[in-house]
Coordinates of C-alpha atoms and ligand atoms in Angstrom, one line a residue:
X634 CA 106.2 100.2 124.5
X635 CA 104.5 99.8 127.9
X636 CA 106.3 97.2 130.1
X637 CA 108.9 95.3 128.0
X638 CA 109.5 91.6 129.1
X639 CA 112.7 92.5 128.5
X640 CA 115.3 95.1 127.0
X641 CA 116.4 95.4 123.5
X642 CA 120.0 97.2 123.1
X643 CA 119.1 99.9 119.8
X644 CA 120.4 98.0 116.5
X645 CA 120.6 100.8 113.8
X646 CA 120.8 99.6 110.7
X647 CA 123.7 102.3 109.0
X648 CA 122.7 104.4 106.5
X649 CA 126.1 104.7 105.6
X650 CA 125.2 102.7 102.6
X651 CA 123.4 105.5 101.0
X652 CA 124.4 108.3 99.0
X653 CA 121.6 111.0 98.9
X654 CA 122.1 113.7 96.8
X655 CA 121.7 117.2 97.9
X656 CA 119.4 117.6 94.8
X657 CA 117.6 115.6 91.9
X658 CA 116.3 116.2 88.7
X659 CA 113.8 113.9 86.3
X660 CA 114.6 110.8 84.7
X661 CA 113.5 111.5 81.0
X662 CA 114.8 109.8 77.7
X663 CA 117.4 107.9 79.7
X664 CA 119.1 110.7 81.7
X665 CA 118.6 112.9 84.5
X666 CA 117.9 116.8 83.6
X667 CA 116.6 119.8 85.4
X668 CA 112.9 120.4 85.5
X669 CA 112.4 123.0 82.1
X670 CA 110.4 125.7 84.6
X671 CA 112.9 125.2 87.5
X672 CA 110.5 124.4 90.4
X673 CA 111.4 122.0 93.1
X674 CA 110.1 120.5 96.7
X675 CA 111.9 118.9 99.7
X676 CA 111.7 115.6 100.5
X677 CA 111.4 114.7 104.6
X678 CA 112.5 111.8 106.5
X679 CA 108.8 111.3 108.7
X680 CA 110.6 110.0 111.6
X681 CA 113.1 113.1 112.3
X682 CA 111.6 115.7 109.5
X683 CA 115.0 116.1 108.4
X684 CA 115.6 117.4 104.8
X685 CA 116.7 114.6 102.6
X686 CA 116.8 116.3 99.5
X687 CA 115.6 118.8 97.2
X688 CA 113.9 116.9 94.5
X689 CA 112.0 118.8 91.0
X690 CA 109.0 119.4 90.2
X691 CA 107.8 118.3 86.6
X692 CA 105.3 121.0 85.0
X693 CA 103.6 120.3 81.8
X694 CA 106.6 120.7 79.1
X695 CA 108.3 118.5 81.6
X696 CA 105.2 115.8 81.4
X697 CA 105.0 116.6 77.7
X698 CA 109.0 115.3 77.1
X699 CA 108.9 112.7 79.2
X700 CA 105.4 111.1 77.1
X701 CA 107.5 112.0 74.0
X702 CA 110.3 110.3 75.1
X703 CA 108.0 107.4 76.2
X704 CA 106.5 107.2 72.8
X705 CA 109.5 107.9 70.5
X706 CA 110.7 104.6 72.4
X707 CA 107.7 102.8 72.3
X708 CA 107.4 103.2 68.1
X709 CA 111.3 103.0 67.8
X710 CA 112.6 100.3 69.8
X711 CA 110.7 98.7 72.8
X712 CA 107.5 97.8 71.0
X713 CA 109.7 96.0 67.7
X714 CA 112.1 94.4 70.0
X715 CA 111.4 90.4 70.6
X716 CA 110.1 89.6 73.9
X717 CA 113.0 87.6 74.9
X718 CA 114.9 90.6 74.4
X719 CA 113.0 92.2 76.5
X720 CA 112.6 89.6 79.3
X721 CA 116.6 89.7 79.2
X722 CA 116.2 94.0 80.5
X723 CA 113.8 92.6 83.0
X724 CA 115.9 90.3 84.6
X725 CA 118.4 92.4 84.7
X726 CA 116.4 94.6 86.9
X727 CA 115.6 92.3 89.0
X728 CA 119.0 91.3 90.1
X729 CA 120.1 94.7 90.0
X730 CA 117.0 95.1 92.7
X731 CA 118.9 92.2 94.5
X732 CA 122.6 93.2 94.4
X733 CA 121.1 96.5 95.7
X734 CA 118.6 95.9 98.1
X735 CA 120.4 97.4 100.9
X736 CA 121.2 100.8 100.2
X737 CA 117.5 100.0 98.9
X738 CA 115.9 99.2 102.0
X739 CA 117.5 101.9 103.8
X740 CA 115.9 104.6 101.5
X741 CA 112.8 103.6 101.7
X742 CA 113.0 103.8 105.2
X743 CA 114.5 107.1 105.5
X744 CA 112.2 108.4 103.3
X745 CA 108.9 106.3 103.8
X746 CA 109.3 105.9 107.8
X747 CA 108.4 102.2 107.5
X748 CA 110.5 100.0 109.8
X749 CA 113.4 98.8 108.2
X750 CA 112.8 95.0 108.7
X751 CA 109.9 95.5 106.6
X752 CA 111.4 97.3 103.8
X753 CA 114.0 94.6 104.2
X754 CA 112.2 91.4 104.3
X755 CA 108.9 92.6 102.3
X756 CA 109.0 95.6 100.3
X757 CA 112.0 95.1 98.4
X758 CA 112.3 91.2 97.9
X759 CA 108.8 91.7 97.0
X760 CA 109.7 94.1 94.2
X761 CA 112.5 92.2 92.4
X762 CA 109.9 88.9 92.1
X763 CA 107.6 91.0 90.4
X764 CA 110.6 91.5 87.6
X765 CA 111.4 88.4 88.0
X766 CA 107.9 87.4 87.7
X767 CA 107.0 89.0 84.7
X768 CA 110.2 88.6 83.0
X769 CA 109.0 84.9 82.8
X770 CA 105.8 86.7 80.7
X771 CA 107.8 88.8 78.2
X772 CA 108.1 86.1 75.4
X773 CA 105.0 84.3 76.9
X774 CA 102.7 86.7 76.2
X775 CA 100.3 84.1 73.6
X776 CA 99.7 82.3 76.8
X777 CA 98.3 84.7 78.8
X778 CA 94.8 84.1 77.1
X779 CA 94.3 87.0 75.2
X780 CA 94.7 85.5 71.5
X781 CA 97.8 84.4 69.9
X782 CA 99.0 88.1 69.4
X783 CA 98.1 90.5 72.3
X784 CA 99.8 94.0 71.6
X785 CA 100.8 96.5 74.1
X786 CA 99.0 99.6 74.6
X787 CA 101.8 102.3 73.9
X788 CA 102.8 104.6 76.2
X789 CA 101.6 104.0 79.9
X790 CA 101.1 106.8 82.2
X791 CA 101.4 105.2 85.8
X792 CA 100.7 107.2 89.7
X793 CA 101.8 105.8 91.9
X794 CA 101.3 106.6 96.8
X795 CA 103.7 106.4 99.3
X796 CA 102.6 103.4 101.4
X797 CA 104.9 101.1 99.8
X798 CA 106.9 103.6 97.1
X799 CA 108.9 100.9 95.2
X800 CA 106.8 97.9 95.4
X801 CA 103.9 99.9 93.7
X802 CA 106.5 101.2 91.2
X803 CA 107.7 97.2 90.6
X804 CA 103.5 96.3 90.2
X805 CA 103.5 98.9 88.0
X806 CA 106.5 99.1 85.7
X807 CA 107.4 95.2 85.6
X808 CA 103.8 94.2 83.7
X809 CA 104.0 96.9 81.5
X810 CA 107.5 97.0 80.3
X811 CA 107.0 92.7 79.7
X812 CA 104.1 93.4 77.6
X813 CA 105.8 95.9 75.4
X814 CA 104.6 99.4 76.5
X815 CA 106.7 102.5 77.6
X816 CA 106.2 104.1 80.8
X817 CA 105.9 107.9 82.3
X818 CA 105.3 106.9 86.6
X819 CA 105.1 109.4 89.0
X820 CA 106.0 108.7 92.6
X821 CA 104.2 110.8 95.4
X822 CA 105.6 113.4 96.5
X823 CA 106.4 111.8 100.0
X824 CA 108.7 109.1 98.9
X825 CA 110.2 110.0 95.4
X826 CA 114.0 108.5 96.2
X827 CA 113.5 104.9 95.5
X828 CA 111.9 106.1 92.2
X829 CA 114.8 108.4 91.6
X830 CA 117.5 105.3 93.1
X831 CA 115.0 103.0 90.4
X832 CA 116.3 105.7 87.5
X833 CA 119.8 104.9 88.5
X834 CA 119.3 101.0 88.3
X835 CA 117.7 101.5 84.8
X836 CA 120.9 103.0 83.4
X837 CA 122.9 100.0 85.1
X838 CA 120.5 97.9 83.1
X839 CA 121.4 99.5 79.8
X840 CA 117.6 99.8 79.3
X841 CA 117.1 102.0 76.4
X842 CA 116.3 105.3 76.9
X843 CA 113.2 106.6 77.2
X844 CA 111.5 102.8 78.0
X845 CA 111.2 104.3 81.7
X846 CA 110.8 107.8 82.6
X847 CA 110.5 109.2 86.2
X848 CA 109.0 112.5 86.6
X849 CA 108.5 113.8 90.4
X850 CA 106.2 116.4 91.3
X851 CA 102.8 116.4 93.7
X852 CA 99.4 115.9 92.5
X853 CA 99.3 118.7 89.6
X854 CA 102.1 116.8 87.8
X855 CA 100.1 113.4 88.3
X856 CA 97.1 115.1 86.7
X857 CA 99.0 116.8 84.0
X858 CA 100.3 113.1 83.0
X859 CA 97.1 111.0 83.5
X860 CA 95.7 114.5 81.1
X861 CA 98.5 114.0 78.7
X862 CA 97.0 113.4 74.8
X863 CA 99.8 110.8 74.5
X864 CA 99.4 108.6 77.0
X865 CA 97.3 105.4 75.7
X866 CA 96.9 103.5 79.6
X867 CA 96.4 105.0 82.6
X868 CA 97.7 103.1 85.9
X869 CA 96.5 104.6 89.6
X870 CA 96.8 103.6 92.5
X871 CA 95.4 106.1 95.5
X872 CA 92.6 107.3 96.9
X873 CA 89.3 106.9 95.9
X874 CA 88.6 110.7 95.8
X875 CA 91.7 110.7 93.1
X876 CA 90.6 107.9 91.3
X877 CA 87.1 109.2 90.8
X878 CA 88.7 112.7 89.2
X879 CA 91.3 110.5 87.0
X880 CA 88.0 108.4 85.9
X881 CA 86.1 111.6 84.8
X882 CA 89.1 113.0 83.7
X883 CA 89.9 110.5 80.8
X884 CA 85.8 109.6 80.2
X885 CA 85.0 110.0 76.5
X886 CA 88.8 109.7 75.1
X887 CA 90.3 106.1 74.1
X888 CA 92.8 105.5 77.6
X889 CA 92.7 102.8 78.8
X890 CA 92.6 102.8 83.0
X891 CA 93.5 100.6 85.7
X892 CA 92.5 102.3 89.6
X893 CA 93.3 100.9 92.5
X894 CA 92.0 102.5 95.4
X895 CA 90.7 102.6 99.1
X896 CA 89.6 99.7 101.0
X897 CA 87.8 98.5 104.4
X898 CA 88.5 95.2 104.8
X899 CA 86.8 93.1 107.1
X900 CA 88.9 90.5 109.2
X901 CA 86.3 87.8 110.6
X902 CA 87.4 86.1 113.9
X903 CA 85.5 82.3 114.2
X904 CA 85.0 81.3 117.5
X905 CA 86.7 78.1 117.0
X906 CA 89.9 79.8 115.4
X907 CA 93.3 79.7 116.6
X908 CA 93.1 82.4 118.5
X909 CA 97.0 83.0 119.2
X910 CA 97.3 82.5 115.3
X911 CA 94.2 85.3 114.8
X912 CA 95.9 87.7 117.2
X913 CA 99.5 87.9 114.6
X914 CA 97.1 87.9 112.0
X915 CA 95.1 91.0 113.1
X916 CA 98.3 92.6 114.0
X917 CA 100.0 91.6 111.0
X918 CA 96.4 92.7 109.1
X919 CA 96.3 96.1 110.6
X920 CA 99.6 97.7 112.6
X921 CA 102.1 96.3 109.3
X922 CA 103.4 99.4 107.7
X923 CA 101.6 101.7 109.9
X924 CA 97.8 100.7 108.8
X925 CA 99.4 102.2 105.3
X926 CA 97.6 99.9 103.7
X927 CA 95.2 99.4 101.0
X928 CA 94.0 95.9 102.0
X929 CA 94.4 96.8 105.1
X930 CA 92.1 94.4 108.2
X931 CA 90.7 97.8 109.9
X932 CA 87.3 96.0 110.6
X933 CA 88.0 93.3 113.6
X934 CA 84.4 91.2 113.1
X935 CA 84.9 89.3 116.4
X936 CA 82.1 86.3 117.6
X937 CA 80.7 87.4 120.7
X938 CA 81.4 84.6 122.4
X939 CA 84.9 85.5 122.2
X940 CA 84.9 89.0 121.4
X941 CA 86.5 89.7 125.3
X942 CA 88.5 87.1 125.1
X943 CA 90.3 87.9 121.7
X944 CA 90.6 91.7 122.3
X945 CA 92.0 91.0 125.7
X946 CA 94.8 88.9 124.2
X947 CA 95.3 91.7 121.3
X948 CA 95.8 94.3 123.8
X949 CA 98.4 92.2 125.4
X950 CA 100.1 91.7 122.1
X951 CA 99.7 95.4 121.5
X952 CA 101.4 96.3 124.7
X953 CA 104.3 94.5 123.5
X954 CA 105.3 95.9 119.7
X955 CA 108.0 98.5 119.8
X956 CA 107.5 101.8 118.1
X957 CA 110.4 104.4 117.4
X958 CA 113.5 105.0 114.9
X959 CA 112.4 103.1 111.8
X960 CA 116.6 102.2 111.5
X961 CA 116.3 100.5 114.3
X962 CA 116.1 96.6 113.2
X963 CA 113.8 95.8 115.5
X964 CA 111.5 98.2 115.6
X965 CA 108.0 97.0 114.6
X966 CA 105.8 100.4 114.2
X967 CA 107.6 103.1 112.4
X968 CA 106.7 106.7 111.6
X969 CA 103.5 108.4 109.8
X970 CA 104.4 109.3 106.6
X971 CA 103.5 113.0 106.5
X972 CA 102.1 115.2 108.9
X973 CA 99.0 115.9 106.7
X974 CA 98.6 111.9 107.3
X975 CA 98.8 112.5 110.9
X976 CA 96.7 114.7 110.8
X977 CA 93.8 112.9 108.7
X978 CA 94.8 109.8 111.7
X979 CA 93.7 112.1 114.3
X980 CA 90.9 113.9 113.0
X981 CA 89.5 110.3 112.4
X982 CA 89.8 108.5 115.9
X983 CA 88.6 111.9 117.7
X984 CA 85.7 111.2 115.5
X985 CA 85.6 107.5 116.7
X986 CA 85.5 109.2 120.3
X987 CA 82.9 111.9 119.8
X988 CA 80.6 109.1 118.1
X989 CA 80.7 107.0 121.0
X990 CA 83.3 104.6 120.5
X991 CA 85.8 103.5 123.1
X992 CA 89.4 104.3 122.2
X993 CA 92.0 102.1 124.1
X994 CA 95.6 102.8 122.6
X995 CA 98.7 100.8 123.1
X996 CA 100.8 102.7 126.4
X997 CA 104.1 104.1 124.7
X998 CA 106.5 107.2 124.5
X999 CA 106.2 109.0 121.5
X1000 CA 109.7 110.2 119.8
X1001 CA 109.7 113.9 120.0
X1002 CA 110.3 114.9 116.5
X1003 CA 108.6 113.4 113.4
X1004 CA 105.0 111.8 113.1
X1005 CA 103.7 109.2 115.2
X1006 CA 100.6 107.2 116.4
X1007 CA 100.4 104.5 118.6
X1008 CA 98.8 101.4 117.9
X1009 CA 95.0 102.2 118.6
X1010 CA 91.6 100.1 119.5
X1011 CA 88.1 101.0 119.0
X1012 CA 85.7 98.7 120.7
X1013 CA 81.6 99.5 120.9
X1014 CA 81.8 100.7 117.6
X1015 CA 78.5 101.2 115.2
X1016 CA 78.2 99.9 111.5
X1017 CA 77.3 103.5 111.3
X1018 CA 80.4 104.9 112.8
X1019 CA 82.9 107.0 110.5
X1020 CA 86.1 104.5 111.8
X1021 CA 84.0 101.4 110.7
X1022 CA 82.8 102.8 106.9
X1023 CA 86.0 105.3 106.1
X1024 CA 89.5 104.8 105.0
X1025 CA 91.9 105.9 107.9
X1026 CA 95.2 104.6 106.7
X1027 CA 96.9 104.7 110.4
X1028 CA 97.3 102.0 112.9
X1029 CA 93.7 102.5 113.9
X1030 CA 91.3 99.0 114.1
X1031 CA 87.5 99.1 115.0
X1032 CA 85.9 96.1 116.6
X1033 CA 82.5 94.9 115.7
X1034 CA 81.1 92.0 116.9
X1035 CA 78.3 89.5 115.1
X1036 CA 76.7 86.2 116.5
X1037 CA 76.0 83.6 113.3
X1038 CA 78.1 83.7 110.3
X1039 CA 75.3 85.0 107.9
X1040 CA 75.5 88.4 109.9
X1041 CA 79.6 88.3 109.7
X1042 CA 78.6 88.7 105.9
X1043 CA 76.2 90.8 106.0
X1044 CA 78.1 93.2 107.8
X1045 CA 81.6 92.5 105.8
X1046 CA 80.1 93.4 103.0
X1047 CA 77.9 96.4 104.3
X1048 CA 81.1 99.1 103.1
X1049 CA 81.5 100.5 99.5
X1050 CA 84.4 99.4 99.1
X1051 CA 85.6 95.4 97.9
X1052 CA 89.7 95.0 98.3
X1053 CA 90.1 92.6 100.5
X1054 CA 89.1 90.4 103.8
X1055 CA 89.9 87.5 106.3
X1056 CA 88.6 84.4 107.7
X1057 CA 89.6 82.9 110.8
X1058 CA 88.1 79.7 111.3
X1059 CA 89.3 75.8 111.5
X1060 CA 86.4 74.6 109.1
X1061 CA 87.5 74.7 105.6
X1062 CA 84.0 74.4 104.5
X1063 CA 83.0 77.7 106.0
X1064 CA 85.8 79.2 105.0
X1065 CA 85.1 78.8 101.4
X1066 CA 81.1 79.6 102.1
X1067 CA 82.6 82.7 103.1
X1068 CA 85.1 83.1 100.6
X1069 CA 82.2 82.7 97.4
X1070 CA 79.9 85.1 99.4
X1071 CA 82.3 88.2 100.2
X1072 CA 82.5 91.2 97.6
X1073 CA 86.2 91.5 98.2
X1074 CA 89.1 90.9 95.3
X1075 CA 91.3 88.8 97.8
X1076 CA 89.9 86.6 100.4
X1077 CA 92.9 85.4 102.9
X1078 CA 91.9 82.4 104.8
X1079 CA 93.5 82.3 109.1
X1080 CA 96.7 84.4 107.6
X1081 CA 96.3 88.4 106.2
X1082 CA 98.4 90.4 103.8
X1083 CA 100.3 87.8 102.1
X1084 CA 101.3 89.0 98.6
X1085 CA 102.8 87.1 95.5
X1086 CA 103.1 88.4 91.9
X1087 CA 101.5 85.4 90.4
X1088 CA 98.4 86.0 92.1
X1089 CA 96.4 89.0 91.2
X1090 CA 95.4 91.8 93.9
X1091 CA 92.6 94.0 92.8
X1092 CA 89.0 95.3 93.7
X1093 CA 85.1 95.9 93.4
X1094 CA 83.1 98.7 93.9
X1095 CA 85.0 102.0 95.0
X1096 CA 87.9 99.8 95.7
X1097 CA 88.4 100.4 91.5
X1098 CA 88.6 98.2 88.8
X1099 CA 91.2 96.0 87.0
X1100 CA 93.4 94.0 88.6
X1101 CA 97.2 93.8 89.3
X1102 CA 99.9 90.3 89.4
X1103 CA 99.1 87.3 87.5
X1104 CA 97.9 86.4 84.2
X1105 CA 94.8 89.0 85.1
X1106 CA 97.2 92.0 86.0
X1107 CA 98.6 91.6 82.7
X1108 CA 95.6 92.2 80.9
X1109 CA 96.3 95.5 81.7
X1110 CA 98.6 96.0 79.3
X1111 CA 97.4 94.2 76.0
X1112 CA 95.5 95.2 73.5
X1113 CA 93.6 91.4 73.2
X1114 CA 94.2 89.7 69.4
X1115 CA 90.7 88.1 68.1
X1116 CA 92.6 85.2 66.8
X1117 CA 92.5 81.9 69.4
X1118 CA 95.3 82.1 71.4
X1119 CA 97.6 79.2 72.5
X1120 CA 96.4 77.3 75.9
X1121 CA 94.6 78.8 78.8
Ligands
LIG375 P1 96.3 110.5 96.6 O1 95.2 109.6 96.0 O2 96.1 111.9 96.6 O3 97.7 110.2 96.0 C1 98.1 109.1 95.2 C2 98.9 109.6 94.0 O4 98.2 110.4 93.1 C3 100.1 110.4 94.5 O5 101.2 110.2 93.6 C4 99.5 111.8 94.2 O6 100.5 112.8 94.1 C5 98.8 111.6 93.0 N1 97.7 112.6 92.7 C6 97.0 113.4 93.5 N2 96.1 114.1 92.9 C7 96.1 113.7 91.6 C8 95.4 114.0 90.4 N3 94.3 114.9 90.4 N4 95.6 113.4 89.3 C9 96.6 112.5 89.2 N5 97.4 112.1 90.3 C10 97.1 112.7 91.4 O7 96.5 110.0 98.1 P2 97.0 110.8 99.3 O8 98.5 110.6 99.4 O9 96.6 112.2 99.3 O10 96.3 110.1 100.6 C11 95.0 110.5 100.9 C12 94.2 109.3 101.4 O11 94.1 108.3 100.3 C13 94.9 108.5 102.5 O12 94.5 109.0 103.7 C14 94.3 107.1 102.3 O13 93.1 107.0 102.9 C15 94.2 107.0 100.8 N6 95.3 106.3 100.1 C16 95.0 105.1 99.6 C17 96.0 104.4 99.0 C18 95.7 103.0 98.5 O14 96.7 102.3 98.2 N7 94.5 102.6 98.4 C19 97.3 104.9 98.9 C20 97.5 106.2 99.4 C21 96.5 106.9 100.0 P3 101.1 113.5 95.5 O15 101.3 112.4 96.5 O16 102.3 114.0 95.1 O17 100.1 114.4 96.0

C-alpha cells in the first residue's frame, strides 16, 4: 500500500495442506449424509471468487433429524454421562484443534478471506482454549454458582456469522457440550468448511454421535432450527435485525435465548495517552479482520487538542498495512467476505460522503478479482451521521472529537448499542471512572480486542443479552438448582 519503506518478497502460505472436497453433505447423528430434499449452494473463496465447493442445503426434515438426533443423544448418552467423561471428549477436541491447526488456518482463510496470520495466530489458538477452557468446567459445574446441581438445557440450537466461522462455533459448542447439552449449529452460508472440517475432528474424537450436529444452509435453514419445537436453547450471534426476528420468533414458548449482536464501540483517545500505543490500538480496534467485527472500535473519540495530531499519525500508519492475497503471510488486510458485504461497505461510506463527512482512504491497488476495501477515514463527522450510529462491519472508522471527559461519555454512550469500548489514557483513576460509567459489556483499558475464554464477552441494549466465556457464559447453558451451591 502507498509508498512501502521497503519490499516484501510474496510468502504464500500453501494450501497444499488442504483437502477440499468437490462436495459436502450434513453432519447429523455422527455421519455425513446428503441433504433429504437435495438442494445445495457454492461456497466462494472472497479473495479470488473461485468455487471451493458445493456444500447442502438443510430444509426442514433435514433440521427436524439433526434436533432428533441431538435429543435422542441428549436423553441417551450425553446428558447421563459423568462430567469427567465428558471433559475427557472436550479435551480431545482441543488437541485435535491443535494437531490440526494448519490445514485449519488455511481454510478459514480460503474461505473467510481473513489474512492468514490472523487465522493463525488468533482465530484458531483462540478456539482450542475455549475447549480447553471449558473442559476445565465439565466436572466443575457445582462451582460455577448456580446451586450444587445445575442441569443442562437439552438440545441447543446454535447460528452462528462468518466474521470469525470457527471461533464462534468453539464459543458456542465448547460451553454447551461441558454443561451437558446437545447441539444442532449452523454456520453461515459464507464460511461453512471449518464447520464441515469441525465434523471431521468430532469423529476423530469418537464423540458420540449425535452430541454435535452440523447442518449448512442460509438464513431459512437458521430460522427453521431456531423454530424447531425441539430445541430447548437458542444461541445467535448476528445482526441485530436477525436477532430481533429470532427474539419474536421464540416469545411465548419455553427456549431459552442467548443473542449476540451488533455493536458501535467507542474507542476514547486521552490527550495524555501513548499516542504510538493508541495508534496500534485503533488499527488493531478497527482494520483487524476487515472491521468484521462485532466489538469492533469504529467510533475514534479523539481530544481536540490532539485530534490532528493523532489522525495524522494514523494515516501514516494506514499508509503502511499491506492489503492483498489473504495466503500471503504477511498480509495485514485481507478480503471482504461477500460481495453483498461489499456492497452494504459502500453504500455506507457514500452515505458518510453525501452527509458531509470527509472520506480519506488509505492509497493502494486493489486485486482485480474478489472483494476489497481499503482501509478508510471519516473525519468531520456528526453524532448524527449514519457512519457514527450504524453497524458497517468494513474497515471503515469515523472520528469524533470531544473536549472534557464528561462529553467523551456522553457521546460513547449516545448509540443503542452496548458491546464494547476503549480508553486511552495514563491515569488509572480515569480510566476506571470511565470504565463504571460506560454502557458497554467489555471495557479495554490503552489495548482493544483482546479476547480470553475465562472472561466473558457480551452486551446491553441492542447489542443483545446474555453473555459468552467465563463462569457467566456458562450460565447459558444450565438450568440453575435452588439448593446452595458449593463456593462462589
Ligand atoms: P445475519 O444476522 O443475517 O447472519 C447471522 C447468521 O444468522 C447466519 O448464519 C445467517 O445465515 C443466519 N440467519 C439469517 N437469517 C436468519 C433467521 N431469520 N433465523 C435464523 N438464522 C438466520 O448477518 P449477515 O451475515 O446478513 O450480516 C448482515 C449485517 O449483520 C452485517 O453487515 C453486520 O453489520 C451484522 N453482523 C454482525 C455480526 C456480529 O457478530 N455482531 C456478525 C455478522 C453480521 P446466512 O449467513 O446463511 O444467511
Amino acid at each position: 500500500m502507498s509508498t512501502p519503506v521497503f519490499d516484501y518478497a510474496p510468502a504464500p502460505e500453501s494450501r497444499a495442506v488442504v483437502d477440499i472436497a468437490p462436495s459436502y453433505g450434513l453432519f447429523i447423528d455422527g455421519s455425513m449424509r446428503e441433504p433429504l430434499d437435495g438442494t445445495s449452494f457454492t461456497t466462494l473463496s472472497p479473495s479470488t471468487e473461485e468455487v471451493l465447493s458445493e456444500v447442502a442445503e438443510a430444509g426442514p426434515a433435514d433440521v427436524d433429524a439433526a434436533v432428533r438426533a441431538a435429543r435422542a443423544a441428549y436423553t441417551d448418552t450425553w446428558s447421563a454421562m459423568p462430567g469427567r467423561e465428558r471433559g475427557k471428549y472436550l479435551f480431545r477436541l482441543a488437541r485435535l484443534i491443535q494437531e490440526r491447526a494448519r490445514e485449519l488456518a488455511v481454510l478459514e482463510t480460503l474461505d473467510n478471506g481473513k489474512p492468514i496470520r490472523e487465522t493463525r495466530d488468533v482465530d484458531v489458538p483462540l478456539a482450542a482454549a475455549h475447549f480447553f477452557y471449558h473442559a476445565g468446567w465439565a466436572d466443575r459445574l457445582a462451582f460455577a454458582g448456580l446451586g450444587a446441581h445445575p442441569r443442562p438445557y437439552g438440545v441447543a440450537a446454535q447460528v452462528i456469522p462468518w466474521n470469525f466461522p470457527l471461533l464462534m462455533l468453539a464459543w458456542k459448542i465448547a460451553p454447551a457440550l461441558a454443561a451437558g447439552n446437545t447441539v444442532v449449529l449452523k454456520p453461515a452460508e459464507t464460511t461453512p468448511l471449518t464447520a464441515l472440517a469441525f465434523a471431521d475432528l468430532c469423529r476423530q474424537a469418537d464423540l458420540p454421535p449425535g452430541v454435535v450436529n452440523i447442518v449448512t444452509g442460509a438464513g431459512r435453514t437458521g430460522r427453521l432450527l431456531v423454530e424447531h419445537p425441539g430445541v430447548d436453547k437458542v444461541a445467535f450471534t448476528g445482526s441485530t435485525e436477525v436477532g430481533r426476528q429470532i427474539a419474536r420468533a421464540i416469545a411465548g414458548t419455553p427456549k431459552k435465548a442467548t443473542l449476540e449482536l451488533g455493536g458501535k464501540a467507542a474507542n476514547i483517545v486521552f490527550d495524555d495517552a501513548p499516542i504510538d500505543q493508541a495508534i496500534e490500538g485503533i488499527v488493531r480496534g478497527v482494520f483487524f479482520n476487515q472491521g468484521h467485527v462485532c466489538c469492533a472500535g469504529t467510533r475514534l473519540l479523539v481530544q481536540e487538542s490532539v485530534a490532528d495530531e493523532v489522525v495524522a499519525a494514523l494515516k501514516r500508519r494506514l499508509g503502511t498495512l499491506r492489503l492483498g492475497d489473504p495466503m500471503d503471510k504477511n498480509t495485514d488486510i485481507g478480503a471482504i467476505n461477500s460481495a453483498t458485504q461489499l456492497d452494504r461497505i459502500e453504500t455506507m461510506s457514500q452515505i458518510g460522503e453525501d452527509e458531509g463527512a470527509t472520506r480519506w482512504s488509505a492509497a493502494c491497488t486493489l486485486p482485480e478479482r474478489g472483494f476489497w476495501f481499503p482501509p478508510t477515514v471519516f473525519t468531520n463527522v456528526a453524532q448524527t451521521h449514519r457512519i457514527a450510529r450504524e453497524e458497517i462491519f468494513g474497515p471503515v472508522l469515523s472520528v469524533l472529537t470531544f473536549r472534557t471527559p464528561d462529553e467523551a461519555l456522553a457521546k460513547a454512550n449516545n448509540t443503542p448499542f452496548g458491546l464494547s469500548a476503549g480508553v486511552w489514557t495514563e491515569k488509572g483513576s480515569r480510566i476506571l471512572w470511565m470504565a463504571q460509567r460506560l454502557r458497554a459489556g467489555v471495557v479495554w483499558a490503552n489495548t482493544f480486542n483482546h479476547f480470553d475464554p475465562a472472561s466473558p464477552f457480551g452486551g446491553y441494549k441492542e447489542s443483545g443479552y446474555g453473555r459468552e466465556g467465563g463462569r457467566h457464559g456458562l450460565a447459558a447453558y444450565l438450568v440453575p438448582d435452588e439448593s446452595p451451591g458449593v463456593g462462589v
